[in-house]
XYZ file of C-alpha atoms in Angstrom:
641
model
C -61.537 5.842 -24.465
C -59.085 7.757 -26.938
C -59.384 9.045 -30.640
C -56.936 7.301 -32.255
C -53.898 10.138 -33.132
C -50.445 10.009 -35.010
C -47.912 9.824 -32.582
C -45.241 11.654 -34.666
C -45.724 14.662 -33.948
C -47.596 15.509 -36.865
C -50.015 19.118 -36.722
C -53.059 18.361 -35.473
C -54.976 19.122 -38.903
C -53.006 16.406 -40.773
C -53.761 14.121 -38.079
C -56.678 11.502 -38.539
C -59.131 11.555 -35.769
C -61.330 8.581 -36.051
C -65.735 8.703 -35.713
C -66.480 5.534 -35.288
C -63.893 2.554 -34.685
C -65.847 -0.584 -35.695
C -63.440 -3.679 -35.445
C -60.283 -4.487 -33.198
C -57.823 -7.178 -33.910
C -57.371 -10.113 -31.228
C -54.303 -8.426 -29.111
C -55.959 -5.021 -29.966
C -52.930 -4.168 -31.865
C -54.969 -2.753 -34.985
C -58.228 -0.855 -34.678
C -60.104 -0.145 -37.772
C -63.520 2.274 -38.398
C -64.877 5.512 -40.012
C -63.045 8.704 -39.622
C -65.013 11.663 -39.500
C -63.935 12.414 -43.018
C -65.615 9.530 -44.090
C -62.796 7.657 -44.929
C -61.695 4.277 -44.171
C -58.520 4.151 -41.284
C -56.610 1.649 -39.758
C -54.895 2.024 -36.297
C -51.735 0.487 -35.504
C -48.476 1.103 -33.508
C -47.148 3.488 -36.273
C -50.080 5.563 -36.271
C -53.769 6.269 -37.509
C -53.896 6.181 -41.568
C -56.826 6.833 -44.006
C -57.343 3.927 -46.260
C -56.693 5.564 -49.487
C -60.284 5.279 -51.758
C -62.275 4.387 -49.191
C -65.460 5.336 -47.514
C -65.255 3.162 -44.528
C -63.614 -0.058 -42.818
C -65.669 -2.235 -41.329
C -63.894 -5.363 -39.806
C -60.367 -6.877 -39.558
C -59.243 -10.380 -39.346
C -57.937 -11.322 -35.472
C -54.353 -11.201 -36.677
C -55.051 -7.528 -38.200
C -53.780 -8.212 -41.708
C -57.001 -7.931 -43.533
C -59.313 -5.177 -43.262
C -62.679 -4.573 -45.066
C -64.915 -2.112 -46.245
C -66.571 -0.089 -48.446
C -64.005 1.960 -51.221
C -65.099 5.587 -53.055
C -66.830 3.527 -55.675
C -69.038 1.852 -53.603
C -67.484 -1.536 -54.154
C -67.020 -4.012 -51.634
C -62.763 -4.449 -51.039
C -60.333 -6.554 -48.996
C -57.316 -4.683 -47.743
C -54.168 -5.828 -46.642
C -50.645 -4.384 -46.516
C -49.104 -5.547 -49.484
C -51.770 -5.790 -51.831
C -53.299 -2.411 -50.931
C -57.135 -2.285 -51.304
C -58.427 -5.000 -53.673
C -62.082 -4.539 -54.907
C -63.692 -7.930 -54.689
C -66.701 -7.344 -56.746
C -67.923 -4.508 -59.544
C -71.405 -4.648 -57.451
C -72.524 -1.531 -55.339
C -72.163 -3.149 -51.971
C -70.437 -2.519 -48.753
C -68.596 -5.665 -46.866
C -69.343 -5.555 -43.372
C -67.351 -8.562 -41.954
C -64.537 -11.422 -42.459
C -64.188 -14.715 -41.118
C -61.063 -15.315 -39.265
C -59.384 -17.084 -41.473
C -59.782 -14.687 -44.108
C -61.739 -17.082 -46.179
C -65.212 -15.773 -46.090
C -65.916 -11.904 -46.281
C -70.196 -11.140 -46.262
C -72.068 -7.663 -46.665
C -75.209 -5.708 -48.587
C -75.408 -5.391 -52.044
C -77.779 -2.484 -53.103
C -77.716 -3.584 -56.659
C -76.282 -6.164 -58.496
C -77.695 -9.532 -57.546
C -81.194 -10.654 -58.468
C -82.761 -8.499 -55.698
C -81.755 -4.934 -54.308
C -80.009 -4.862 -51.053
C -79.489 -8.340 -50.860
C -77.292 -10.390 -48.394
C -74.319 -11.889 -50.039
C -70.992 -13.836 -49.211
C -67.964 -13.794 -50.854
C -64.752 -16.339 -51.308
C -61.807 -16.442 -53.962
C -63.021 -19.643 -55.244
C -66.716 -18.676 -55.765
C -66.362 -14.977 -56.302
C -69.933 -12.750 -54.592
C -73.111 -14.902 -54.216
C -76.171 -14.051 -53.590
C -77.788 -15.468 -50.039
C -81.189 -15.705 -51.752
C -82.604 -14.101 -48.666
C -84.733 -11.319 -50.938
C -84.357 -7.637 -50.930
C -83.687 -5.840 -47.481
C -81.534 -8.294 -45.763
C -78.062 -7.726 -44.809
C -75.125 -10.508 -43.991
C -73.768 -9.113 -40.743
C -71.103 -11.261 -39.317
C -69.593 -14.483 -40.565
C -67.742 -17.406 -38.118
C -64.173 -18.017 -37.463
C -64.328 -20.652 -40.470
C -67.069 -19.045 -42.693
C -69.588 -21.635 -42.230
C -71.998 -19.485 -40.158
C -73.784 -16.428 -41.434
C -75.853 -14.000 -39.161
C -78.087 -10.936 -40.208
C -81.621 -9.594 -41.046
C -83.780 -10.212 -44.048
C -87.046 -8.211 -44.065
C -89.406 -11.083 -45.461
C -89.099 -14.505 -47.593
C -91.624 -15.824 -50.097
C -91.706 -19.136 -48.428
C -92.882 -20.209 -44.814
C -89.710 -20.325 -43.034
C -89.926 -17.022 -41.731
C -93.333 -14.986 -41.001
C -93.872 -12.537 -43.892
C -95.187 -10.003 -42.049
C -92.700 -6.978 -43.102
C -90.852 -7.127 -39.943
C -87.093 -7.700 -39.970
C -85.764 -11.173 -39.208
C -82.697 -12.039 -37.031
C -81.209 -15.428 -39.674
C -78.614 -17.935 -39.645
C -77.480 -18.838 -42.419
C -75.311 -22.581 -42.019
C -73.556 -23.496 -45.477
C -74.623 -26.933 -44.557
C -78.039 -26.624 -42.933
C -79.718 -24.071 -44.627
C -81.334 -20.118 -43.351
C -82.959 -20.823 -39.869
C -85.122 -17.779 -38.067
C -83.798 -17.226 -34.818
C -87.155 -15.883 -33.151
C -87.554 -13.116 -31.105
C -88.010 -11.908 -27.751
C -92.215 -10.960 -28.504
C -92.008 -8.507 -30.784
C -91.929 -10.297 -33.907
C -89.127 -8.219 -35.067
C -85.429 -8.872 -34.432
C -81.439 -8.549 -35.769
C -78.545 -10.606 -35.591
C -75.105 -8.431 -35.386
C -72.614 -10.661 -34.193
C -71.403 -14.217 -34.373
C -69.420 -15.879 -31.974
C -66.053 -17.915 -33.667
C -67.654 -21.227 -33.663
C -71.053 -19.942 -35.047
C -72.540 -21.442 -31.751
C -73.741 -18.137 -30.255
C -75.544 -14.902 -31.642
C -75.859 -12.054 -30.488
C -77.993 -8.770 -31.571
C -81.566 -6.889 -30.931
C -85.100 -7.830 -30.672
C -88.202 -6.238 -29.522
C -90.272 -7.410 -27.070
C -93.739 -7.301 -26.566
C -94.154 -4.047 -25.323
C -92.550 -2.818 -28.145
C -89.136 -2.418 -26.070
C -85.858 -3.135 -28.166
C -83.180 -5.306 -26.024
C -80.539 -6.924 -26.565
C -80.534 -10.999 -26.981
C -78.003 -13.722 -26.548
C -78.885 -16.877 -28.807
C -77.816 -20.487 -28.869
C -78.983 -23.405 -30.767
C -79.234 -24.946 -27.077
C -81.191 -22.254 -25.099
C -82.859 -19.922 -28.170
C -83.157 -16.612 -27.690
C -81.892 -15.211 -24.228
C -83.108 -11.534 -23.117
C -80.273 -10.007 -21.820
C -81.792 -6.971 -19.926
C -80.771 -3.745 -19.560
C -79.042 -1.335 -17.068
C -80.592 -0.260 -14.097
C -83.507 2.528 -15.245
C -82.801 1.826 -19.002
C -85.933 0.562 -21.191
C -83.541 -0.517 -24.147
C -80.783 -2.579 -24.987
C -78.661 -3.624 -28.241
C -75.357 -6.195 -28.612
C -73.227 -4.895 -31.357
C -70.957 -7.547 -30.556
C -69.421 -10.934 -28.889
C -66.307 -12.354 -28.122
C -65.330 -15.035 -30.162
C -65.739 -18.125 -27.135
C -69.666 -16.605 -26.779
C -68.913 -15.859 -23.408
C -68.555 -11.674 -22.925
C -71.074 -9.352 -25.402
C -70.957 -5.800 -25.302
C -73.436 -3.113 -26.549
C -75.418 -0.299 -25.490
C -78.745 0.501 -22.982
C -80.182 3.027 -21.669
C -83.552 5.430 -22.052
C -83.826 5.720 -25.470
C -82.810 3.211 -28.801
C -81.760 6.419 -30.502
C -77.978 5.552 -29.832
C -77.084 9.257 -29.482
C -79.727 9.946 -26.578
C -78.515 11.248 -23.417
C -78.121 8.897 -20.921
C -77.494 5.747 -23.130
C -74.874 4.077 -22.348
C -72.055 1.020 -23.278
C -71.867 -2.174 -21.387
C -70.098 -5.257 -21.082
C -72.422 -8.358 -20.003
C -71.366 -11.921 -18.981
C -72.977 -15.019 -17.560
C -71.308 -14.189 -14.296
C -71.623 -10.031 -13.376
C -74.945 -9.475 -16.038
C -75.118 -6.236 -17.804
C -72.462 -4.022 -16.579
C -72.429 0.265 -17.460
C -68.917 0.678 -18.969
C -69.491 4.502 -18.809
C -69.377 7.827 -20.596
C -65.769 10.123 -20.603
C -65.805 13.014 -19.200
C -68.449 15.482 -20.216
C -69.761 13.398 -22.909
C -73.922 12.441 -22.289
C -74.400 8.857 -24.342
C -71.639 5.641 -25.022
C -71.640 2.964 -27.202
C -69.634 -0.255 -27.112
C -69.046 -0.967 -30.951
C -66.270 -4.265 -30.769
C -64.698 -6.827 -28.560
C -61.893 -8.479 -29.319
C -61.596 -12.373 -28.962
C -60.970 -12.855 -25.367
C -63.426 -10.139 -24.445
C -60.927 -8.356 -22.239
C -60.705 -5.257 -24.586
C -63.829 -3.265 -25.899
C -63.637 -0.117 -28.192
C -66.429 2.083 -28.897
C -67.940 5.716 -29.099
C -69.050 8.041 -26.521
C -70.307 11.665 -27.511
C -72.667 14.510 -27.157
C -75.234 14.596 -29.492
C -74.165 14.021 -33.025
C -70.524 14.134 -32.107
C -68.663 11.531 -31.142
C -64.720 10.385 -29.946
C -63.494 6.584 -29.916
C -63.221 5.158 -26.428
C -61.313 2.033 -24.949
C -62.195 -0.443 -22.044
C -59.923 -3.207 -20.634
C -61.724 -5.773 -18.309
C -60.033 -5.273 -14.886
C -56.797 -7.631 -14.758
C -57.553 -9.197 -11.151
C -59.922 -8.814 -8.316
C -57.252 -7.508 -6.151
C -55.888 -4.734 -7.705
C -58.826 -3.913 -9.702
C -56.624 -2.436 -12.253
C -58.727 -1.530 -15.221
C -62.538 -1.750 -15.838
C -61.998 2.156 -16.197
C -63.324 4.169 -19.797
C -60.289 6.161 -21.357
C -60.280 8.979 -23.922
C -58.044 6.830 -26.612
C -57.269 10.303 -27.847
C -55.849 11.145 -24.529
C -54.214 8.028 -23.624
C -52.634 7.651 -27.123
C -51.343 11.584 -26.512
C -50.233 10.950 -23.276
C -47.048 9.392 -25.084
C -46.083 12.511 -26.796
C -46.828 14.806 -23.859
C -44.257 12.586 -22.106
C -41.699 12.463 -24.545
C -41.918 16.072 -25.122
C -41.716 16.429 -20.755
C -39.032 14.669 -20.541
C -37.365 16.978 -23.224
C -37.765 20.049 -20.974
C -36.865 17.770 -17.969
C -33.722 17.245 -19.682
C -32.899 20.736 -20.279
C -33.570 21.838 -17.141
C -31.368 19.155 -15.271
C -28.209 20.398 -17.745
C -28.650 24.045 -16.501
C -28.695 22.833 -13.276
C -25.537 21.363 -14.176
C -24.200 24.501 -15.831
C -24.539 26.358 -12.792
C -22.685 24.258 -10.507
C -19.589 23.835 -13.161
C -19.770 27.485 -12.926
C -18.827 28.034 -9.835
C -14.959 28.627 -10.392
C -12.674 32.188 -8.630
C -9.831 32.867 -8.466
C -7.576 31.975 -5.115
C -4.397 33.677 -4.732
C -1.133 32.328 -4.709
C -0.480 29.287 -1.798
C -4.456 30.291 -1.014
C -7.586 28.419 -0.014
C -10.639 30.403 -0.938
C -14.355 28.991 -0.312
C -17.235 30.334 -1.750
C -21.030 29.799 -0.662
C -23.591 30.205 -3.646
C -27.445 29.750 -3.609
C -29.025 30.492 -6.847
C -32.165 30.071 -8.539
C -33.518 29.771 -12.236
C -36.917 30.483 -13.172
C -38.938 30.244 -16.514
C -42.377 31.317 -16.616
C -45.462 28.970 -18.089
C -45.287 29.739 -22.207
C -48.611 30.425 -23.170
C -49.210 26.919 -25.559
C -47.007 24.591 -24.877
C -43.911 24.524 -21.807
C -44.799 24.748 -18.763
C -43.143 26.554 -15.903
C -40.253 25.574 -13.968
C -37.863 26.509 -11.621
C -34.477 25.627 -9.908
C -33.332 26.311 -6.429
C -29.683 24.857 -5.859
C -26.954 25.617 -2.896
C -23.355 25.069 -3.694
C -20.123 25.115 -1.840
C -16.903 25.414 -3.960
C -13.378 24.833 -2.587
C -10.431 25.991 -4.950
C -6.793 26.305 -4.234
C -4.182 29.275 -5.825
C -1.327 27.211 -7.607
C 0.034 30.157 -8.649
C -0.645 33.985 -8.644
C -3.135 33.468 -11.750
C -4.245 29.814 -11.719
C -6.649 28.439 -9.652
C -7.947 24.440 -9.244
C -10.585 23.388 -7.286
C -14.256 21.371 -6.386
C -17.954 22.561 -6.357
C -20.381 19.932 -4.460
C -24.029 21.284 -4.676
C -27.520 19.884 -4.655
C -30.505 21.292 -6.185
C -34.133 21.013 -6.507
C -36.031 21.695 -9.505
C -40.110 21.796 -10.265
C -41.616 21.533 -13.651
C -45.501 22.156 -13.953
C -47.435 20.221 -15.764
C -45.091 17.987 -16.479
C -44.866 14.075 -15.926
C -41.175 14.219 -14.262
C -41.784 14.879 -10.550
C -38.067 14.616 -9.291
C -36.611 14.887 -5.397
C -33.494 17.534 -5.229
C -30.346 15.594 -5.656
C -26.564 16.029 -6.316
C -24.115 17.239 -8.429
C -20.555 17.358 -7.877
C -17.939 19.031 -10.634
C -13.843 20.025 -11.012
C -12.687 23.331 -12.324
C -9.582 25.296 -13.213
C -9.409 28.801 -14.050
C -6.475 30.871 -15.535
C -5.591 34.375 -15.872
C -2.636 36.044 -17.380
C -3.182 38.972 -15.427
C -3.842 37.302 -12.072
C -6.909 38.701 -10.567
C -6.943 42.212 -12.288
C -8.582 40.014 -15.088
C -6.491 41.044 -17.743
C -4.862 38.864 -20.760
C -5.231 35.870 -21.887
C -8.243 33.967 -19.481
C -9.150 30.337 -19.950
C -11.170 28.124 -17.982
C -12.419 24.393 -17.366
C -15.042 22.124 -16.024
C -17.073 19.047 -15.826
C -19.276 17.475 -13.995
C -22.067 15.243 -13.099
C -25.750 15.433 -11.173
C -28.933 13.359 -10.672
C -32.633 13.236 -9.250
C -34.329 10.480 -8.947
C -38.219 10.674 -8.573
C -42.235 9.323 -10.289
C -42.605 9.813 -13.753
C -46.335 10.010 -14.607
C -47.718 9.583 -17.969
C -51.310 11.041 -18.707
C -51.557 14.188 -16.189
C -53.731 16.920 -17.619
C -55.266 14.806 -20.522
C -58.914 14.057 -19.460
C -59.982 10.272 -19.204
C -56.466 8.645 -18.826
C -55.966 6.774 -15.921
C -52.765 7.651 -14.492
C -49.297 5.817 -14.800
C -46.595 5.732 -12.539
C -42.908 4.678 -13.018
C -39.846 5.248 -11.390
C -36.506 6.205 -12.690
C -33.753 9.246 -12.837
C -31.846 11.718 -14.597
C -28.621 11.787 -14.844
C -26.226 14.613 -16.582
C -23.007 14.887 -17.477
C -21.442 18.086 -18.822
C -18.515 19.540 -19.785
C -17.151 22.685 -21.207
C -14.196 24.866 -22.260
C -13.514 28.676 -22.591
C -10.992 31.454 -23.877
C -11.285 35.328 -23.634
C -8.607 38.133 -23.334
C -9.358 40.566 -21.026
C -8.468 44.854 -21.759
C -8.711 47.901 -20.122
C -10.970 50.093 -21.678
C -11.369 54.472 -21.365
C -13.147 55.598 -18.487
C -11.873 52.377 -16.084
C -13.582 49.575 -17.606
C -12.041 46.409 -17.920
C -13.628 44.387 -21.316
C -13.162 41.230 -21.882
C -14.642 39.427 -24.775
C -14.727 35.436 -24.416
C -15.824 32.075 -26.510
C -16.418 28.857 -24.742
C -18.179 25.213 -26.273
C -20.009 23.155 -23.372
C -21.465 20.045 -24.166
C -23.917 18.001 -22.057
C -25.426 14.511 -21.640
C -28.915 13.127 -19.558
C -29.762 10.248 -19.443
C -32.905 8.717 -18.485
C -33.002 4.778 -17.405
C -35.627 2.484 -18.658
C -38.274 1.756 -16.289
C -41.941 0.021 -16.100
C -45.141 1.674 -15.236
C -47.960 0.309 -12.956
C -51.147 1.576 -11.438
C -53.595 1.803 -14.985
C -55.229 -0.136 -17.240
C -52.958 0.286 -19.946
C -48.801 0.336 -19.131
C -45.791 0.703 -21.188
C -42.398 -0.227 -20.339
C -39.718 2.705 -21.597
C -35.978 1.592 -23.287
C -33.324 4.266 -21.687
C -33.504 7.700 -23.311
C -30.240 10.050 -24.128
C -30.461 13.576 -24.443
C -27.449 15.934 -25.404
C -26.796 19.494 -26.658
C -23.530 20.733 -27.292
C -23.154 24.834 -27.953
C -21.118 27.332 -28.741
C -21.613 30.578 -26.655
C -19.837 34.180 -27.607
C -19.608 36.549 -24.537
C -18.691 40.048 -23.979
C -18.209 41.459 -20.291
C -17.229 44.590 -18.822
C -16.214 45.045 -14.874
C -16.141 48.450 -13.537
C -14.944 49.523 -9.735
C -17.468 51.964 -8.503
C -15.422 51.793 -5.199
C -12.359 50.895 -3.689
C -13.853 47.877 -2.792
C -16.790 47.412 -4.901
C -17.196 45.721 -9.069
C -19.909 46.354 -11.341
C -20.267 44.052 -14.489
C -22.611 43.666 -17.293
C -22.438 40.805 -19.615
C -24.289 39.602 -22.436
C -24.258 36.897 -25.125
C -25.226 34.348 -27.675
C -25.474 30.804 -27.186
C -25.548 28.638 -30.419
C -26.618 25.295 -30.032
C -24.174 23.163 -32.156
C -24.789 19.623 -31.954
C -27.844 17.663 -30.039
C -29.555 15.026 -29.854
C -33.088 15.132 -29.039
C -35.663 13.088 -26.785
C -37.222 10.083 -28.337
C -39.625 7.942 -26.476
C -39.335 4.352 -27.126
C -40.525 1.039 -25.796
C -43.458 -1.697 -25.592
C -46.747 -1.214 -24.182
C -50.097 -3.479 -23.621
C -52.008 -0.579 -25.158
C -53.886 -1.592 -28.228
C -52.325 -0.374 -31.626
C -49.245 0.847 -29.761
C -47.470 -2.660 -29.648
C -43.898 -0.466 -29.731
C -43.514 2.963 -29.826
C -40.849 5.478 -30.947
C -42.023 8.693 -30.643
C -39.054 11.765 -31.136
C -40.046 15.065 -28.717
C -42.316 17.640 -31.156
C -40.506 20.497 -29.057
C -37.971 22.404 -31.055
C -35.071 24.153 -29.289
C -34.366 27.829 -29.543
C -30.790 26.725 -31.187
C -29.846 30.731 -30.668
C -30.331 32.151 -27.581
C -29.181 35.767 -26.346
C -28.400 36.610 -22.339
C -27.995 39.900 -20.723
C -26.281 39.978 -16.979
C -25.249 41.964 -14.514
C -23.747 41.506 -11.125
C -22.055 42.830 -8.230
C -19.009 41.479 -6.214
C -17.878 43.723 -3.172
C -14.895 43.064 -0.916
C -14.631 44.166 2.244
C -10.564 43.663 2.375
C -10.810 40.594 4.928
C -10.367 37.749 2.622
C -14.052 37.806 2.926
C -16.350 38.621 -0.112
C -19.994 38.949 -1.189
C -21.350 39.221 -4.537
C -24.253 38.789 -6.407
C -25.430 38.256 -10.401
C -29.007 38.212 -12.257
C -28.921 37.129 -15.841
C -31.927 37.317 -18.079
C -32.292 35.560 -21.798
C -33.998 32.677 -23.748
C -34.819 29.442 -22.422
C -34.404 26.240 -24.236
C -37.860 25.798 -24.785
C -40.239 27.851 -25.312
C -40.988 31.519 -25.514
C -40.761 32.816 -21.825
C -37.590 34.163 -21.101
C -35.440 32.495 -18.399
C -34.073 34.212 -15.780
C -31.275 32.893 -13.037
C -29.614 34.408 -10.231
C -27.532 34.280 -6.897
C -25.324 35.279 -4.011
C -21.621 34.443 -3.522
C -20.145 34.372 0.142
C -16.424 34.115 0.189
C -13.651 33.593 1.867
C -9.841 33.096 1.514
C -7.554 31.977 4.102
């Protein structure tokens, strides 16, 4: 089960969140219902959107281009995408359903006709007619062709029906006549639903003991009790699938739908009355439409007077048993966002990774090797809202070779592991390999011109998981990796200050690339398949550092900066999934990047005149994402031979 949500990243108070949905296309590619506004909405891939002018939407064709309802004038409409809402009559009346073929739309009218909320049908030849069923009867579903009209009508001045002020379950046949479909004792009963060849109806009836349950009716068999769940004393079918074969509803203690313990089920010939459940922490359910095959059922499940839409797919084989599980639509629609904006962070993450192997570059002296020996870390703390924590731990080993007195070439190989909480990326430690040169007028005093140069590459592989965290979303699991590429270029000019300090101010533009492969998800009721994803950022960073012997053999530095991201391009989510109303997605990350971010370092590198050396660095400034600052560190062993 899910409210149905924008997935555009749109703030929550602008997005719709649906009451009650109250029809579903065929592939469950369109939901329609009430929002809690009371407005009219219509679900599809692109989102949830109010029905401008209306109060509510009742029922959509199975291909989901006509919708009806009830608009802010209390006029019966037709809806469809190019014609916009259409009133179809002046009358106050609310339509309620639509034949298949769009032909035939039926309803209420509260005034207008000859009596006061009278049953009436409607076609673009004929215009609204009255049923002539009297007052207090209602037209409540309509066949695939519009032939076969179902509902209630309270009494009838002939001797059809027995006048005894009870409500009637009808059928109305355009060439037969209004036939009373009985009842299961109680002399009281409704018809709600009509299957697509107007062979089967389904809806409520009481029974003797004054017990309302649900019925099943066929010209064949009459009216079939179909029972309720296990401890339950009451039953209702809101609605069957259009061969006559699945019909969903509700059951439980109490007919009051909202009573704690009632709750939605799914019955066929085969498995009876089956309890499709409540989500989590929610006391009653109620299954509100199925669509044709009877494979999909949307509905409400709340506590008390509120509610939240909920979704049910029929289990796709007996093996696997994948689906016959209740989802939070809300949830499973949001999953796809959460993801998106994961795999943003995921991104960013895997290109610092990649920062701190590319730098890894010394200086080697003249006809020199030199190896060097760094583990490091990188660590941002949860932010309070949004990004969740997540860490680095990498080793590297860097061989580089002294071409001349003050240029140096050489090769880092390193392989890191990173964790991100709550997040859907759950990657192994993997590789990363880059080349380097590094320059200095000055040799290794530091001073003049310095320039420097890298690239390089990495990847994880690992589960992605869509829907951790998000109550009542069964979870899905795919397989892919991240890959980076990166890149990046510096100058500075390096002085001698007063009092021993050597300065040396610096500008350098990196630029990196992840990519993400498509993959497929398994394991839940409800799967998406995901096109390949590119993420890139390319900034501009301005540096200032200043080195200071404290011993003959010991260097102090402190650093700090501003990194200015340039150029990017974010993480968008796209692809196909079985999920109803989310045919094909593209959803871009909500996450915005700090584009200007400030550092502060400080290290230590002492040599103890061997060729061997040890140092040591901690830098401290703003993350990517989010508010937490990130902080990063290491240790350097060295050596030169």
């Amino acid at each position: 089960m899910c409210e149905l949500l924008n997935l555009d990243g749109t703030p929550t108070a602008t997005r719709v969140v649906p009451f009650s949905p109250m029809g579903v296309s065929s592939d469950g590619s369109v939901v329609v219902g009430a929002a809690s506004s009371f407005d009219g909405y219509i679900w599809t891939e692109a989102g949830a959107t109010i029905i401008s002018g209306t109060n509510t939407a009742n029922a959509v064709t199975p291909d989901g281009s006509i919708v009806v309802g009830q608009d802010a004038n209390s006029q019966p409409y037709r809806w469809t995408e190019v014609g916009g809402v259409e009133p179809i009559s002046s009358f106050n009346a609310n339509a309620l359903s639509i034949s298949a073929d769009g032909s035939t739309i039926v309803g209420q009218a509260l005034s207008g006709l000859t009596d006061s909320n009278s049953a009436w049908y409607w076609t673009s030849a004929t215009g609204l007619q009255d049923l002539n069923l009297g007052s207090n009867s209602t037209a409540l579903d309509v066949s695939s062709d519009g032939s076969v009209i179902v509902g209630w009508l309270l009494s009838r001045p002939d001797t059809t029906f027995p006048n005894n002020g009870l409500q009637k379950a009808f059928l109305w046949d355009a060439g037969g006549g209004t036939i009373y479909l009985g009842d299961l004792g109680g002399e009281s009963s409704l018809a709600f639903s009509v299957s697509a060849d107007g062979g089967t109806v389904v809806g409520e009836s009481f029974d003797s003991s004054a017990n309302k349950l649900a019925f099943l009716w066929t010209a064949e068999d009459g009216m079939q009790n179909l029972g309720t769940l296990p401890g339950g004393v009451y039953s209702t079918a809101s609605s069957v699938s259009d061969d006559g074969l699945v019909v969903v509803g509700q059951s439980g203690p109490s007919s009051w739908y909202q009573t704690d313990g009632n709750r939605a089920f799914r019955w066929t010939e085969d498995s009876g009355i089956e309890n499709l459940g409540v989500l989590t922490g929610d006391e009653w359910s109620f299954a509100r439409a199925v669509n044709d095959d009877g494979s999909i059922v949307v509905g409400q499940s709340g506590i008390g007077a509120s509610a939240r839409a909920f979704i049910w797919r029929a289990p796709s084989n007996e093996e696997d048993n994948v689906g016959g599980v209740i989802e939070d639509y809300a949830n499973l629609l949001t999953s796809f966002p959460v993801l998106t904006n994961d795999s943003a962070v995921a991104a960013a993450q895997a290109q610092q990774g990649l920062g701190q192997t590319m730098g890894q570059g010394f200086f080697a002296g003249s006809g020199q090797f030199g190896v060097q020996m760094h583990a490091g870390f990188a660590r941002t703390d949860r932010n309070p809202t949004t990004v969740g924590a997540r860490s680095t731990n990498s080793g590297a080993v860097s061989l580089g070779y002294g071409v001349s007195g003050g240029f140096t070439v050489g090769v880092t190989a390193s392989f890191a592991g990173t964790s991100l909480a709550n997040n859907g990326f759950d990657m192994s430690a993997g590789p990363g390999l880059a080349a380097w040169a590094r320059y200095s007028a000055g040799g290794a005093a530091g001073t003049g011109l310095q320039a420097e140069a890298a690239f390089g590459w990495s990847r994880a592989e690992g589960a992605l998981i869509r829907g951790r965290l998000l109550t009542g979303v069964a979870l899905a699991t795919g397989t892919s990796s991240l890959q980076t590429w990166g890149g990046f270029a510096s100058v500075g000019y390096g002085f001698e200050a007063g009092g021993g300090w050597l300065v040396t101010p610096s500008l350098a533009l990196s630029h990196y690339q992840t990519t993400r492969p498509g993959y497929s998800e398994t394991g839940a009721p409800f799967n998406a398949t995901y096109d390949d994803m590119t993420v890139s950022r390319t900034d501009l960073t301005l540096g200032l550092t200043a080195a200071f012997k404290v011993s003959e053999q010991g260097t102090l530095s402190l650093g700090a900066g501003i990194d200015r991201e340039v150029a990017g391009q974010a993480a968008v989510l796209s692809g196909t999934s079985d999920i109803p109303g989310l045919a094909t997605f593209n959803i871009p990350s909500s996450f915005v990047a700090n584009q200007t971010r400030g550092y502060v370092s400080a290290g230590y590198a002492h040599d103890f005149g061997n060729g061997m050396t040890l140092s040591g660095d901690l830098r401290v400034g703003h993350a990517v994402y989010g508010t937490s600052p990130e902080v990063r560190g290491g240790l350097v062993l060295g050596f030169s031979f």
